[in-house]
PDB file of C-alpha atoms in Angstrom:
ATOM      1  CA  MET A  12     -11.390   2.871 -12.212  1.00 41.00           C
ATOM      2  CA  THR A  13      -9.166   0.279 -10.745  1.00 49.00           C
ATOM      3  CA  GLY A  14      -8.919   2.115  -7.329  1.00 59.00           C
ATOM      4  CA  PHE A  15     -12.581   1.359  -6.939  1.00 61.00           C
ATOM      5  CA  ARG A  16     -11.654  -2.467  -7.496  1.00 64.00           C
ATOM      6  CA  PHE A  17      -8.970  -2.152  -4.892  1.00 67.00           C
ATOM      7  CA  VAL A  18     -11.170  -0.854  -2.344  1.00 72.00           C
ATOM      8  CA  ALA A  19     -13.830  -3.457  -3.003  1.00 75.00           C
ATOM      9  CA  SER A  20     -11.382  -6.163  -2.849  1.00 75.00           C
ATOM     10  CA  SER A  21     -10.048  -4.582   0.638  1.00 78.00           C
ATOM     11  CA  ALA A  22     -13.697  -4.409   1.819  1.00 80.00           C
ATOM     12  CA  VAL A  23     -14.294  -8.310   0.760  1.00 80.00           C
ATOM     13  CA  ALA A  24     -10.736  -9.202   2.430  1.00 79.00           C
ATOM     14  CA  HIS A  25     -12.193  -8.030   5.846  1.00 84.00           C
ATOM     15  CA  GLU A  26     -15.636  -8.770   5.752  1.00 86.00           C
ATOM     16  CA  ALA A  27     -15.286 -11.397   8.655  1.00 90.00           C
ATOM     17  CA  THR A  28     -14.087  -8.449  11.021  1.00 90.00           C
ATOM     18  CA  TYR A  29     -15.417  -5.258   9.413  1.00 89.00           C
ATOM     19  CA  PRO A  30     -17.724  -3.296  10.224  1.00 89.00           C
ATOM     20  CA  SER A  31     -18.410  -5.572  13.324  1.00 93.00           C
ATOM     21  CA  ARG A  32     -15.039  -4.481  14.788  1.00 91.00           C
ATOM     22  CA  LYS A  33     -14.916  -1.179  13.030  1.00 88.00           C
ATOM     23  CA  ASP A  34     -13.369   0.139  16.412  1.00 86.00           C
ATOM     24  CA  GLU A  35     -10.172  -1.736  16.213  1.00 85.00           C
ATOM     25  CA  TYR A  36      -9.194  -0.300  12.868  1.00 79.00           C
ATOM     26  CA  GLY A  37      -7.263   2.609  12.462  1.00 74.00           C
ATOM     27  CA  PRO A  38      -7.991   6.113  11.564  1.00 70.00           C
ATOM     28  CA  GLY A  39      -7.498   5.575   7.776  1.00 68.00           C
ATOM     29  CA  SER A  40      -9.053   2.246   7.125  1.00 76.00           C
ATOM     30  CA  PRO A  41     -12.691   2.502   8.026  1.00 80.00           C
ATOM     31  CA  GLY A  42     -13.139   5.191   5.088  1.00 78.00           C
ATOM     32  CA  LEU A  43     -11.536   2.942   2.477  1.00 77.00           C
ATOM     33  CA  LEU A  44     -13.341  -0.062   3.445  1.00 81.00           C
ATOM     34  CA  ASP A  45     -16.796   2.085   3.753  1.00 84.00           C
ATOM     35  CA  LEU A  46     -15.763   3.282   0.115  1.00 80.00           C
ATOM     36  CA  GLY A  47     -15.107  -0.317  -0.758  1.00 79.00           C
ATOM     37  CA  LEU A  48     -18.641  -1.643   0.388  1.00 84.00           C
ATOM     38  CA  ALA A  49     -20.682   1.292  -1.407  1.00 83.00           C
ATOM     39  CA  GLN A  50     -19.080   0.282  -4.810  1.00 78.00           C
ATOM     40  CA  SER A  51     -21.634  -1.126  -7.109  1.00 77.00           C
ATOM     41  CA  GLY A  52     -21.538  -4.328  -9.055  1.00 74.00           C
ATOM     42  CA  THR A  53     -21.506  -2.286 -12.122  1.00 70.00           C
ATOM     43  CA  THR A  54     -18.509   0.020 -10.970  1.00 68.00           C
ATOM     44  CA  ILE A  55     -16.487  -3.094  -9.947  1.00 65.00           C
ATOM     45  CA  ARG A  56     -17.378  -4.892 -13.191  1.00 62.00           C
ATOM     46  CA  LYS A  57     -16.120  -1.699 -15.427  1.00 62.00           C
ATOM     47  CA  SER A  58     -12.961  -1.562 -13.264  1.00 59.00           C
ATOM     48  CA  CYS A  59     -12.098  -5.329 -13.680  1.00 57.00           C
ATOM     49  CA  CYS A  60     -12.783  -5.397 -17.184  1.00 50.00           C
ATOM     50  CA  GLY A  61      -9.627  -2.704 -17.977  1.00 47.00           C
ATOM     51  CA  ALA A  62      -7.316  -4.272 -15.588  1.00 49.00           C
ATOM     52  CA  LYS A  63      -4.120  -5.776 -17.562  1.00 53.00           C
ATOM     53  CA  ARG A  64      -0.840  -6.143 -16.178  1.00 57.00           C
ATOM     54  CA  PRO A  65       0.860  -2.908 -17.624  1.00 68.00           C
ATOM     55  CA  ARG A  66       3.441  -3.908 -20.287  1.00 73.00           C
ATOM     56  CA  ALA A  67       6.348  -1.745 -18.586  1.00 78.00           C
ATOM     57  CA  VAL A  68       6.157  -3.467 -15.396  1.00 81.00           C
ATOM     58  CA  ARG A  69       6.331  -6.918 -17.305  1.00 80.00           C
ATOM     59  CA  LEU A  70       9.419  -5.311 -19.032  1.00 85.00           C
ATOM     60  CA  LEU A  71      10.974  -3.835 -15.997  1.00 87.00           C
ATOM     61  CA  PHE A  72      11.563  -7.134 -14.573  1.00 89.00           C
ATOM     62  CA  GLU A  73      12.912  -8.682 -17.561  1.00 90.00           C
ATOM     63  CA  SER A  74      16.083  -6.595 -16.489  1.00 93.00           C
ATOM     64  CA  VAL A  75      15.878  -6.052 -12.727  1.00 93.00           C
ATOM     65  CA  ASP A  76      15.085  -8.356  -9.823  1.00 92.00           C
ATOM     66  CA  LEU A  77      13.546  -5.867  -7.234  1.00 93.00           C
ATOM     67  CA  ILE A  78      12.891  -2.019  -7.239  1.00 92.00           C
ATOM     68  CA  ALA A  79      12.288  -0.053  -4.211  1.00 91.00           C
ATOM     69  CA  VAL A  80       9.825   2.779  -3.825  1.00 88.00           C
ATOM     70  CA  PRO A  81       8.288   4.875  -0.998  1.00 85.00           C
ATOM     71  CA  ALA A  82       5.219   3.265   0.844  1.00 82.00           C
ATOM     72  CA  GLN A  83       3.663   6.600   1.820  1.00 74.00           C
ATOM     73  CA  PRO A  84       4.266  10.148   0.540  1.00 67.00           C
ATOM     74  CA  SER A  85       6.117  11.951   3.611  1.00 68.00           C
ATOM     75  CA  PRO A  86       7.280  11.415   6.872  1.00 65.00           C
ATOM     76  CA  ARG A  87       4.524  12.761   8.519  1.00 57.00           C
ATOM     77  CA  ARG A  88       1.354  10.896   9.257  1.00 54.00           C
ATOM     78  CA  PRO A  89      -1.721  12.232   8.172  1.00 50.00           C
ATOM     79  CA  SER A  90      -4.563  13.360  11.085  1.00 54.00           C
ATOM     80  CA  PRO A  91      -7.702  11.425  11.347  1.00 56.00           C
ATOM     81  CA  ARG A  92      -9.267  14.623  10.067  1.00 55.00           C
ATOM     82  CA  TRP A  93      -7.090  14.959   6.822  1.00 47.00           C
ATOM     83  CA  LEU A  94      -8.205  11.188   6.211  1.00 49.00           C
ATOM     84  CA  ARG A  95     -12.019  11.657   7.015  1.00 52.00           C
ATOM     85  CA  SER A  96     -11.964  14.438   4.530  1.00 51.00           C
ATOM     86  CA  ARG A  97     -11.031  12.488   1.692  1.00 48.00           C
ATOM     87  CA  ARG A  98     -13.819  10.954   0.114  1.00 45.00           C
ATOM     88  CA  ARG A  99     -12.728   9.702  -3.217  1.00 44.00           C
ATOM     89  CA  LEU A 100      -9.710   7.238  -3.316  1.00 45.00           C
ATOM     90  CA  ALA A 101      -8.263   9.290  -6.126  1.00 40.00           C
ATOM     91  CA  ASP A 102      -7.540  11.867  -3.722  1.00 45.00           C
ATOM     92  CA  CYS A 103      -6.003   9.568  -1.047  1.00 56.00           C
ATOM     93  CA  ARG A 104      -2.376  10.244  -1.046  1.00 61.00           C
ATOM     94  CA  LEU A 105      -1.530   7.480   1.001  1.00 62.00           C
ATOM     95  CA  LEU A 106      -2.152   4.938  -1.954  1.00 68.00           C
ATOM     96  CA  ARG A 107      -0.367   6.565  -4.310  1.00 71.00           C
ATOM     97  CA  PHE A 108       3.024   4.353  -4.470  1.00 76.00           C
ATOM     98  CA  THR A 109       1.300   1.257  -3.277  1.00 77.00           C
ATOM     99  CA  CYS A 110      -1.682   1.170  -5.334  1.00 72.00           C
ATOM    100  CA  PRO A 111       0.017   0.913  -8.781  1.00 75.00           C
ATOM    101  CA  PHE A 112       1.729  -2.548  -7.896  1.00 78.00           C
ATOM    102  CA  ASP A 113      -1.536  -3.758  -5.975  1.00 72.00           C
ATOM    103  CA  MET A 114      -3.399  -3.076  -9.750  1.00 70.00           C
ATOM    104  CA  THR A 115      -0.358  -5.074 -11.764  1.00 77.00           C
ATOM    105  CA  GLY A 116      -0.598  -7.791  -9.021  1.00 75.00           C
ATOM    106  CA  SER A 117       3.154  -7.473  -8.076  1.00 84.00           C
ATOM    107  CA  PRO A 118       4.542  -8.893  -5.087  1.00 88.00           C
ATOM    108  CA  THR A 119       5.743  -6.272  -2.306  1.00 90.00           C
ATOM    109  CA  ILE A 120       7.005  -6.268   1.223  1.00 92.00           C
ATOM    110  CA  THR A 121       6.962  -3.261   3.049  1.00 89.00           C
ATOM    111  CA  LEU A 122       9.534  -2.225   5.551  1.00 90.00           C
ATOM    112  CA  PRO A 123       9.371   0.195   8.333  1.00 84.00           C
ATOM    113  CA  ALA A 124      11.864   2.860   9.019  1.00 78.00           C
ATOM    114  CA  VAL A 125      12.096   5.926  10.794  1.00 75.00           C
ATOM    115  CA  SER A 126      13.033   9.450   9.187  1.00 75.00           C
ATOM    116  CA  PRO A 127      16.008  11.527  10.490  1.00 75.00           C
ATOM    117  CA  GLU A 128      13.259  13.577  12.248  1.00 76.00           C
ATOM    118  CA  ARG A 129      12.215  10.353  14.201  1.00 74.00           C
ATOM    119  CA  ARG A 130       8.843  10.273  12.075  1.00 76.00           C
ATOM    120  CA  PRO A 131       7.554   6.865  11.021  1.00 76.00           C
ATOM    121  CA  VAL A 132       7.997   6.163   7.500  1.00 80.00           C
ATOM    122  CA  ALA A 133       7.816   2.935   5.132  1.00 83.00           C
ATOM    123  CA  PHE A 134       9.060   1.832   1.917  1.00 88.00           C
ATOM    124  CA  GLN A 135       8.533  -1.330  -0.257  1.00 92.00           C
ATOM    125  CA  PHE A 136      10.414  -3.564  -2.326  1.00 94.00           C
ATOM    126  CA  VAL A 137       8.540  -4.688  -5.462  1.00 93.00           C
ATOM    127  CA  GLY A 138       9.314  -8.045  -6.990  1.00 93.00           C
ATOM    128  CA  ARG A 139       8.611 -10.262 -10.304  1.00 90.00           C
ATOM    129  CA  HIS A 140       5.192 -12.259  -9.987  1.00 84.00           C
ATOM    130  CA  PHE A 141       5.868 -15.402  -8.152  1.00 86.00           C
ATOM    131  CA  ASP A 142       9.116 -14.371  -6.728  1.00 90.00           C
ATOM    132  CA  GLU A 143       7.802 -13.747  -2.836  1.00 92.00           C
ATOM    133  CA  ALA A 144      11.145 -15.509  -1.798  1.00 95.00           C
ATOM    134  CA  ALA A 145      13.176 -12.797  -3.341  1.00 95.00           C
ATOM    135  CA  LEU A 146      11.342 -10.400  -1.448  1.00 94.00           C
ATOM    136  CA  VAL A 147      11.562 -11.831   1.922  1.00 95.00           C
ATOM    137  CA  ARG A 148      15.311 -12.382   1.265  1.00 96.00           C
ATOM    138  CA  ALA A 149      15.859  -9.053   0.338  1.00 95.00           C
ATOM    139  CA  GLY A 150      13.621  -7.438   3.466  1.00 94.00           C
ATOM    140  CA  ASP A 151      15.881  -9.947   5.798  1.00 95.00           C
ATOM    141  CA  ALA A 152      18.927  -8.686   4.029  1.00 95.00           C
ATOM    142  CA  PHE A 153      17.992  -5.128   4.597  1.00 91.00           C
ATOM    143  CA  GLN A 154      16.860  -5.724   8.347  1.00 90.00           C
ATOM    144  CA  ARG A 155      20.558  -7.357   8.821  1.00 92.00           C
ATOM    145  CA  VAL A 156      22.365  -4.234   7.526  1.00 91.00           C
ATOM    146  CA  THR A 157      20.619  -1.494   8.942  1.00 87.00           C
ATOM    147  CA  ASP A 158      18.699  -0.914  12.120  1.00 84.00           C
ATOM    148  CA  TRP A 159      15.749   1.133  10.930  1.00 79.00           C
ATOM    149  CA  HIS A 160      13.517  -1.588  12.088  1.00 78.00           C
ATOM    150  CA  THR A 161      14.511  -1.056  15.739  1.00 81.00           C
ATOM    151  CA  ARG A 162      14.112   2.473  15.779  1.00 77.00           C
ATOM    152  CA  HIS A 163      11.043   4.124  17.355  1.00 73.00           C
ATOM    153  CA  PRO A 164       9.486   7.586  16.531  1.00 68.00           C
ATOM    154  CA  ALA A 165       8.920  10.185  18.718  1.00 64.00           C
ATOM    155  CA  LEU A 166       5.937  10.611  20.283  1.00 62.00           C
TER     156      LEU A 166
END
């Protein structure tokens, strides 16, 4: 149910430009935003009622400052046809790594990288609540000691 809250919240966040500028969005976003716009108030309310920050995440950040996790399932970018074929959020593999932290309210920063095969990939640092500064410092430090953010995927 929390996935429905995520897509509904995304639709609200984009209401100034979507769907009026739909053609400016990439291939995956319109499907998610349309799904968010289609949710009923009842579905969204049910989703919100069960939303609580998992205790495991809170406990994790008692002993670590940051965690690094993938931001996408593979270095291959899904085709627009694949994205259109997925009608339910639960089937959308692209959100598998990011949505859990969206639902816990944990701050994240996503950083670009390029796989050894020169395909675009991304990962994210996840931090404690209200410690966005640590995420910015970690992202800055990572980019100072690597060149991943300067690499370009093969076209």
